[in-house]
mmCIF file of C-alpha atoms in Angstrom:
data_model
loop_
_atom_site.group_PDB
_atom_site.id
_atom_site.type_symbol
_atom_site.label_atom_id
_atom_site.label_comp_id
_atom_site.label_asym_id
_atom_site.label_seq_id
_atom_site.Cartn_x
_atom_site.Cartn_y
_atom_site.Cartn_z
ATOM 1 C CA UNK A 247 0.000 0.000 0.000
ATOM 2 C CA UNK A 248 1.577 3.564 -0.714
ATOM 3 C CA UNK A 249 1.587 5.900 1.919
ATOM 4 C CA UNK A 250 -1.138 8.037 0.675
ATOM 5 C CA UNK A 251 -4.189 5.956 -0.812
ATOM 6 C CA UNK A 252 -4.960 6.180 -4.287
ATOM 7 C CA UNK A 253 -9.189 5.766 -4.827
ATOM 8 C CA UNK A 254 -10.585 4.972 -7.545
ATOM 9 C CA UNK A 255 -14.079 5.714 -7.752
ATOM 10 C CA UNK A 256 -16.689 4.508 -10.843
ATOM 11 C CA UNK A 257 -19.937 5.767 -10.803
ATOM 12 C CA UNK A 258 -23.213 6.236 -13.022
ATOM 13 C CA UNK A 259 -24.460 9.540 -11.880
ATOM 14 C CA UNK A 260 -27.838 7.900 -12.951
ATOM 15 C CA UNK A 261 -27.525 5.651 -9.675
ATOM 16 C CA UNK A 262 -28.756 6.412 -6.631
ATOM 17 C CA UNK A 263 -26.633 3.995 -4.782
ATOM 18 C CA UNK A 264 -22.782 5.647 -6.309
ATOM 19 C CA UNK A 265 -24.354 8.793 -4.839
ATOM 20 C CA UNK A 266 -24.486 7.876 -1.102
ATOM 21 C CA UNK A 267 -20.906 6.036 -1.433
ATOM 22 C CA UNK A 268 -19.710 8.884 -3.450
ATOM 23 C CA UNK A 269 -20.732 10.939 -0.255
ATOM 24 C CA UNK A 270 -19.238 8.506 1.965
ATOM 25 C CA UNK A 271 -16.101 8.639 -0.037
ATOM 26 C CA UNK A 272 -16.148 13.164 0.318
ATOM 27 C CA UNK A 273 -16.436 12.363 3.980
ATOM 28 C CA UNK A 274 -13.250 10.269 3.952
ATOM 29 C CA UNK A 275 -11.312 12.974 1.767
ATOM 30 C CA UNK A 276 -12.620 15.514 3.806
ATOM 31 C CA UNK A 277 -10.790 13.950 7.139
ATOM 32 C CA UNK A 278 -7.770 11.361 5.728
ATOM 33 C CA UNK A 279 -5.008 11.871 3.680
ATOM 34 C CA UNK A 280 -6.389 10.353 0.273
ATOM 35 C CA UNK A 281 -6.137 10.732 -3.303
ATOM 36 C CA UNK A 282 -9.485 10.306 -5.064
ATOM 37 C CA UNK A 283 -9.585 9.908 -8.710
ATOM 38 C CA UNK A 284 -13.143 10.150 -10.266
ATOM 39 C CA UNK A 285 -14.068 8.213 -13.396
ATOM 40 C CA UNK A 286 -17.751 7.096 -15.260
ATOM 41 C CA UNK A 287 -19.141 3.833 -15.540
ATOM 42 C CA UNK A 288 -21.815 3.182 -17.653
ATOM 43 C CA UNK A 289 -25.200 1.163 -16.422
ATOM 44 C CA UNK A 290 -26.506 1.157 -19.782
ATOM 45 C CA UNK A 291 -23.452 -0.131 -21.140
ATOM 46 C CA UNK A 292 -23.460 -2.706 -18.376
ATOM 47 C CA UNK A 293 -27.396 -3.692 -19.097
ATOM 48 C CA UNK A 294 -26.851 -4.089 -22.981
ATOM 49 C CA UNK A 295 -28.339 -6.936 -24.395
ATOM 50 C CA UNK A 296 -29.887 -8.179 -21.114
ATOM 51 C CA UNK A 297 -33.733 -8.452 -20.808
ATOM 52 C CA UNK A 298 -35.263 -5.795 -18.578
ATOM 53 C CA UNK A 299 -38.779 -4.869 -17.107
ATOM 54 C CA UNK A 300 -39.925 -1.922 -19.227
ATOM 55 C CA UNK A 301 -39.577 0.967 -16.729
ATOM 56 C CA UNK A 302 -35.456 -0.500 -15.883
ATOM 57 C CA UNK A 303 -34.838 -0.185 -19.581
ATOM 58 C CA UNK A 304 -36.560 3.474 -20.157
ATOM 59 C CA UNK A 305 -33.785 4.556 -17.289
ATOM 60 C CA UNK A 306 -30.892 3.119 -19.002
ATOM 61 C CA UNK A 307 -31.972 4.626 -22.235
ATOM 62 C CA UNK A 308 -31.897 7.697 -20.476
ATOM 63 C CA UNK A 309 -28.840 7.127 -18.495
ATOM 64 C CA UNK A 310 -26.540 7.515 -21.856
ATOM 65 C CA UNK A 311 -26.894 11.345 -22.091
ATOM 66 C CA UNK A 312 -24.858 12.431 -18.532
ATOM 67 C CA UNK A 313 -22.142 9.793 -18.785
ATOM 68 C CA UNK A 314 -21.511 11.249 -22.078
ATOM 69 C CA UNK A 315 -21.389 14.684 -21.196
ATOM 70 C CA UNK A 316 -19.270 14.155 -18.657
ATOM 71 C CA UNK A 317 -17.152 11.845 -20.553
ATOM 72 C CA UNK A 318 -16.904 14.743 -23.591
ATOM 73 C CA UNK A 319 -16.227 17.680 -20.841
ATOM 74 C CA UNK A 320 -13.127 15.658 -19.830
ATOM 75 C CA UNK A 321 -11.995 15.324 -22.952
ATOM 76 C CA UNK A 322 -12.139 18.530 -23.978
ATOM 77 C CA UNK A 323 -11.570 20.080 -20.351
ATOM 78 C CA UNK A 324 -9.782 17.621 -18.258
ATOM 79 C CA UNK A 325 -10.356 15.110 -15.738
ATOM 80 C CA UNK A 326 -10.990 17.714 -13.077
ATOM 81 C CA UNK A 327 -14.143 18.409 -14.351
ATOM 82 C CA UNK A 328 -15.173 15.162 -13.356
ATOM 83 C CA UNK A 329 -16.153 15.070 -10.005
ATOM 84 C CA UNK A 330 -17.814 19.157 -9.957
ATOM 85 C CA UNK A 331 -20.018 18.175 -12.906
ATOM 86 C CA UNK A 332 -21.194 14.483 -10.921
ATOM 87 C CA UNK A 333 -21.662 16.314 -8.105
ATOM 88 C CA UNK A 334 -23.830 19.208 -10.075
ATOM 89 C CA UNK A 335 -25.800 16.669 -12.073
ATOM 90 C CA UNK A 336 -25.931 14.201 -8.905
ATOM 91 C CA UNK A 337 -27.737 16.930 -6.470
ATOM 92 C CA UNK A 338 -30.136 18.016 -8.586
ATOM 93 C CA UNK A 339 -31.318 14.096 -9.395
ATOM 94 C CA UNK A 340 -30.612 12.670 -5.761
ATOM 95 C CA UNK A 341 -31.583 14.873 -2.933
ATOM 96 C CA UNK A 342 -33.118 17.079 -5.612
ATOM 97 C CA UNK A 343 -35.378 14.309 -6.659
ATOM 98 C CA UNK A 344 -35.236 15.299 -10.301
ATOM 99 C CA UNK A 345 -35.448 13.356 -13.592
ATOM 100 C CA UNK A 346 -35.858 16.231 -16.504
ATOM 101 C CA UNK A 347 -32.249 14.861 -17.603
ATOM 102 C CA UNK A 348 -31.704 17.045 -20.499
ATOM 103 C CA UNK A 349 -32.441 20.458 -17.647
ATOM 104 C CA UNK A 350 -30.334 18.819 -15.562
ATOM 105 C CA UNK A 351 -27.458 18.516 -18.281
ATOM 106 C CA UNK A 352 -27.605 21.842 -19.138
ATOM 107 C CA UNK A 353 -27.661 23.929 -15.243
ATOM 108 C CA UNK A 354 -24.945 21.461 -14.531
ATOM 109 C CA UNK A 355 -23.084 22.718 -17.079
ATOM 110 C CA UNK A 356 -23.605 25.866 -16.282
ATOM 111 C CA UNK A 357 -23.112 25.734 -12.799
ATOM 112 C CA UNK A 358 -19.509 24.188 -13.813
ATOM 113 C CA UNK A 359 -18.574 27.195 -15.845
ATOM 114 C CA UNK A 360 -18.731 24.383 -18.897
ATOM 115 C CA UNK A 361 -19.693 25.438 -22.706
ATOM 116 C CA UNK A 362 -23.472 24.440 -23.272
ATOM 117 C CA UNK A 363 -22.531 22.603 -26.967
ATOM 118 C CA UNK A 364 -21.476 20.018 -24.481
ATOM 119 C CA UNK A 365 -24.863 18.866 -23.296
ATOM 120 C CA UNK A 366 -25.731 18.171 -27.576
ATOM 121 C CA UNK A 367 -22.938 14.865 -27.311
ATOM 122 C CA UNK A 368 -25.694 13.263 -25.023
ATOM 123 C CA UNK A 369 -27.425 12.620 -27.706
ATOM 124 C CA UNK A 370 -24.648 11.148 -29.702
ATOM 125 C CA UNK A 371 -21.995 8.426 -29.945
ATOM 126 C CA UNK A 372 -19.041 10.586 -30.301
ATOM 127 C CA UNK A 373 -17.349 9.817 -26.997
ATOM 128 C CA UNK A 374 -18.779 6.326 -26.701
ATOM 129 C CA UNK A 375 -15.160 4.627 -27.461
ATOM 130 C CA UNK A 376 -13.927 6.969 -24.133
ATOM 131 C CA UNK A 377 -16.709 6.150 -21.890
ATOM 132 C CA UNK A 378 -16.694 2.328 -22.843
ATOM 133 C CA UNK A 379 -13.245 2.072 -22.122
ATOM 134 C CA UNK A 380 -13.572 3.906 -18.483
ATOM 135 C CA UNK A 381 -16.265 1.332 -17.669
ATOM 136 C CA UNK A 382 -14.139 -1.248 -18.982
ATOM 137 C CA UNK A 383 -11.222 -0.488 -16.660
ATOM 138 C CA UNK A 384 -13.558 -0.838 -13.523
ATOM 139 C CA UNK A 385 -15.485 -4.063 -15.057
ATOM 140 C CA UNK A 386 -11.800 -5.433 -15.600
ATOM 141 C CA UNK A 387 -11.525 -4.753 -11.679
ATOM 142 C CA UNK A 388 -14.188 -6.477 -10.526
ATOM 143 C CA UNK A 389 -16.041 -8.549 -13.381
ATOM 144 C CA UNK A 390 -19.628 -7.336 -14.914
ATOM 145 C CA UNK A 391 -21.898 -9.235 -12.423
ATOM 146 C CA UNK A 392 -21.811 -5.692 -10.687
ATOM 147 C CA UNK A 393 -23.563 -2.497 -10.760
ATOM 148 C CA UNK A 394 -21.755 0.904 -9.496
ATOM 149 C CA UNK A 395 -20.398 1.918 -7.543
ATOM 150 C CA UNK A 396 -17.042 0.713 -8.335
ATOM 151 C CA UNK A 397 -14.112 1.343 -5.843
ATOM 152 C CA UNK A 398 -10.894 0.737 -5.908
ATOM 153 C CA UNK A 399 -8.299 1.128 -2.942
ATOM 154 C CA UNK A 400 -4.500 0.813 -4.398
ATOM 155 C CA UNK A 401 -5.987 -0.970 -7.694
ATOM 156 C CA UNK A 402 -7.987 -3.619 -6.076
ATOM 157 C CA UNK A 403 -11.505 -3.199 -6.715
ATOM 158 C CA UNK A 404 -14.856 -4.216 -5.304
ATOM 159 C CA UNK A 405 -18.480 -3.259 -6.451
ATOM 160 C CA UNK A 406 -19.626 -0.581 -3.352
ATOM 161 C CA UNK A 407 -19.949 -0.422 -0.584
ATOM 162 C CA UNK A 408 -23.093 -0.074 -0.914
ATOM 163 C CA UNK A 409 -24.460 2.079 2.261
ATOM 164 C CA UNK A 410 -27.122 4.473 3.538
ATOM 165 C CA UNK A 411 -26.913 6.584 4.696
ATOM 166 C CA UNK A 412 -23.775 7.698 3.793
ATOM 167 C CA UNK A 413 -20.987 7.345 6.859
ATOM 168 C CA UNK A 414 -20.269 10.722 8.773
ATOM 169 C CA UNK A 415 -17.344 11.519 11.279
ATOM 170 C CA UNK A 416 -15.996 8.070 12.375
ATOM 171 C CA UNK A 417 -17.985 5.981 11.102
ATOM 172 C CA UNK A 418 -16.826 7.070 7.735
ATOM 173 C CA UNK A 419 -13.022 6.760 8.551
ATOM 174 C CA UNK A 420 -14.215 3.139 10.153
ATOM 175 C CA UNK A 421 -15.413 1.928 7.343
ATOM 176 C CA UNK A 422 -12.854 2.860 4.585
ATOM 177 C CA UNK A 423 -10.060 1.692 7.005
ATOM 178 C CA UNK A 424 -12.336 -1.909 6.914
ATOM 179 C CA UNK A 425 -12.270 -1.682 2.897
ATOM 180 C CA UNK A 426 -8.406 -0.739 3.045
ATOM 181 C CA UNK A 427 -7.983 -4.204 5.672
ATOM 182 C CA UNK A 428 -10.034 -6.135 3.033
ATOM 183 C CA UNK A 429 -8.346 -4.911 -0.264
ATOM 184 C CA UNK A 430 -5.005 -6.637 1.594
ATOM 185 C CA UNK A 431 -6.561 -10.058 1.512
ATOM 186 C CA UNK A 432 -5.911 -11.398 -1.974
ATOM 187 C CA UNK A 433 -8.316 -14.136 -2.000
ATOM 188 C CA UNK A 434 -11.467 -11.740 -0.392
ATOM 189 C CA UNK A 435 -14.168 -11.585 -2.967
ATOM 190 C CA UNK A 436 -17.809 -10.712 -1.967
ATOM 191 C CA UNK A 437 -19.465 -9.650 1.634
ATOM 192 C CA UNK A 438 -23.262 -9.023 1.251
ATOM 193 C CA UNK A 439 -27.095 -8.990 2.852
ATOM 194 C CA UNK A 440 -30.490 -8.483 1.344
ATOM 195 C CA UNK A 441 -30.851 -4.683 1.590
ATOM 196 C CA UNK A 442 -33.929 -3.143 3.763
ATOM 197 C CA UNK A 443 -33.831 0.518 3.110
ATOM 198 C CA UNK A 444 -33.645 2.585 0.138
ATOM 199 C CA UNK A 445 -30.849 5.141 -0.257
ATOM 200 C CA UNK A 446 -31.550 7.986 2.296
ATOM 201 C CA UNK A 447 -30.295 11.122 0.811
#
């Protein structure tokens, strides 16, 4: 392990679920000595092919159009516009409770001091080669019988945690020093129970 942990964090900012770990994950940066690295994953790319109740498959047909605009704005801006634009499109769908994707596109954008022609690759397959191969570096991690998030501590990868709320204080720092303990175990693969609560934002 280096001195200073290198995170690697996947998300879909379609998901509900890579929200509360992604907050989880600010709470941990916010109080450690960590170096977070933010990068998209793709639940519709994941879900291709496979058959899907109706109202499942109307969100991932939706869920192309912010992965890539945020896979374009890094392109053309940089990888630090990563995380500002997640966390702009992320409010206004999570605790925001919002789904008018294409409004949501274009006040993130805004809000991130990004051009507007961005939000027009949504709708497009320009950047597809990018964003497929960021989701491909977190499926190589941890195999596609996943969802998001993805995290990686030091370049070993699990899908989640999964938690909600999302850790505060302590009980954030508890539980990323349990993932960092588990990442060390080479033959560790899968912890998991039936969850019983929704994510509470």
């Amino acid at each position: 392990m280096s001195v200073t942990p290198v995170v690697d964090f996947w998300f879909d900012p379609a998901c509900p679920w890579a929200w509360m770990t992604s907050r989880w994950i600010d709470e941990v940066a916010a109080q450690r000595d960590v170096e977070v690295r933010w990068h998209v994953m793709s639940l519709s790319v994941l879900n291709e092919g496979r058959d899907l109740p109706e109202n499942y498959r109307r969100l991932m047909d939706e869920s192309w159009a912010p992965v890539r605009v945020i896979v374009a704005a890094a392109r053309d801006h940089g990888d630090t516009v990563i995380k500002p634009l997640y966390d702009a499109m992320g409010t206004r769908r999570h605790p925001g409770g919002r789904s008018d994707t294409a409004a949501i596109i274009a006040e993130s954008l805004e809000e991130v001091g990004l051009p507007a022609e961005l939000a027009a690759v949504g709708g497009t397959t320009d950047v597809d080669d990018l964003l497929r191969a960021s989701h491909g570096e977190a499926i190589a991690l941890v195999g596609d019988e996943v969802g998001t998030p993805v995290v990686a501590i030091d370049g070993v990868g699990y899908f989640g945690p999964v938690v909600t709320p999302a850790p505060t204080g302590q009980a954030a720092l508890d539980l990323f020093d349990g993932l960092v303990l588990m990442t060390r175990v080479p033959g560790f693969y899968e912890l998991k129970r039936t969850r019983t609560s929704g994510p509470i934002l």
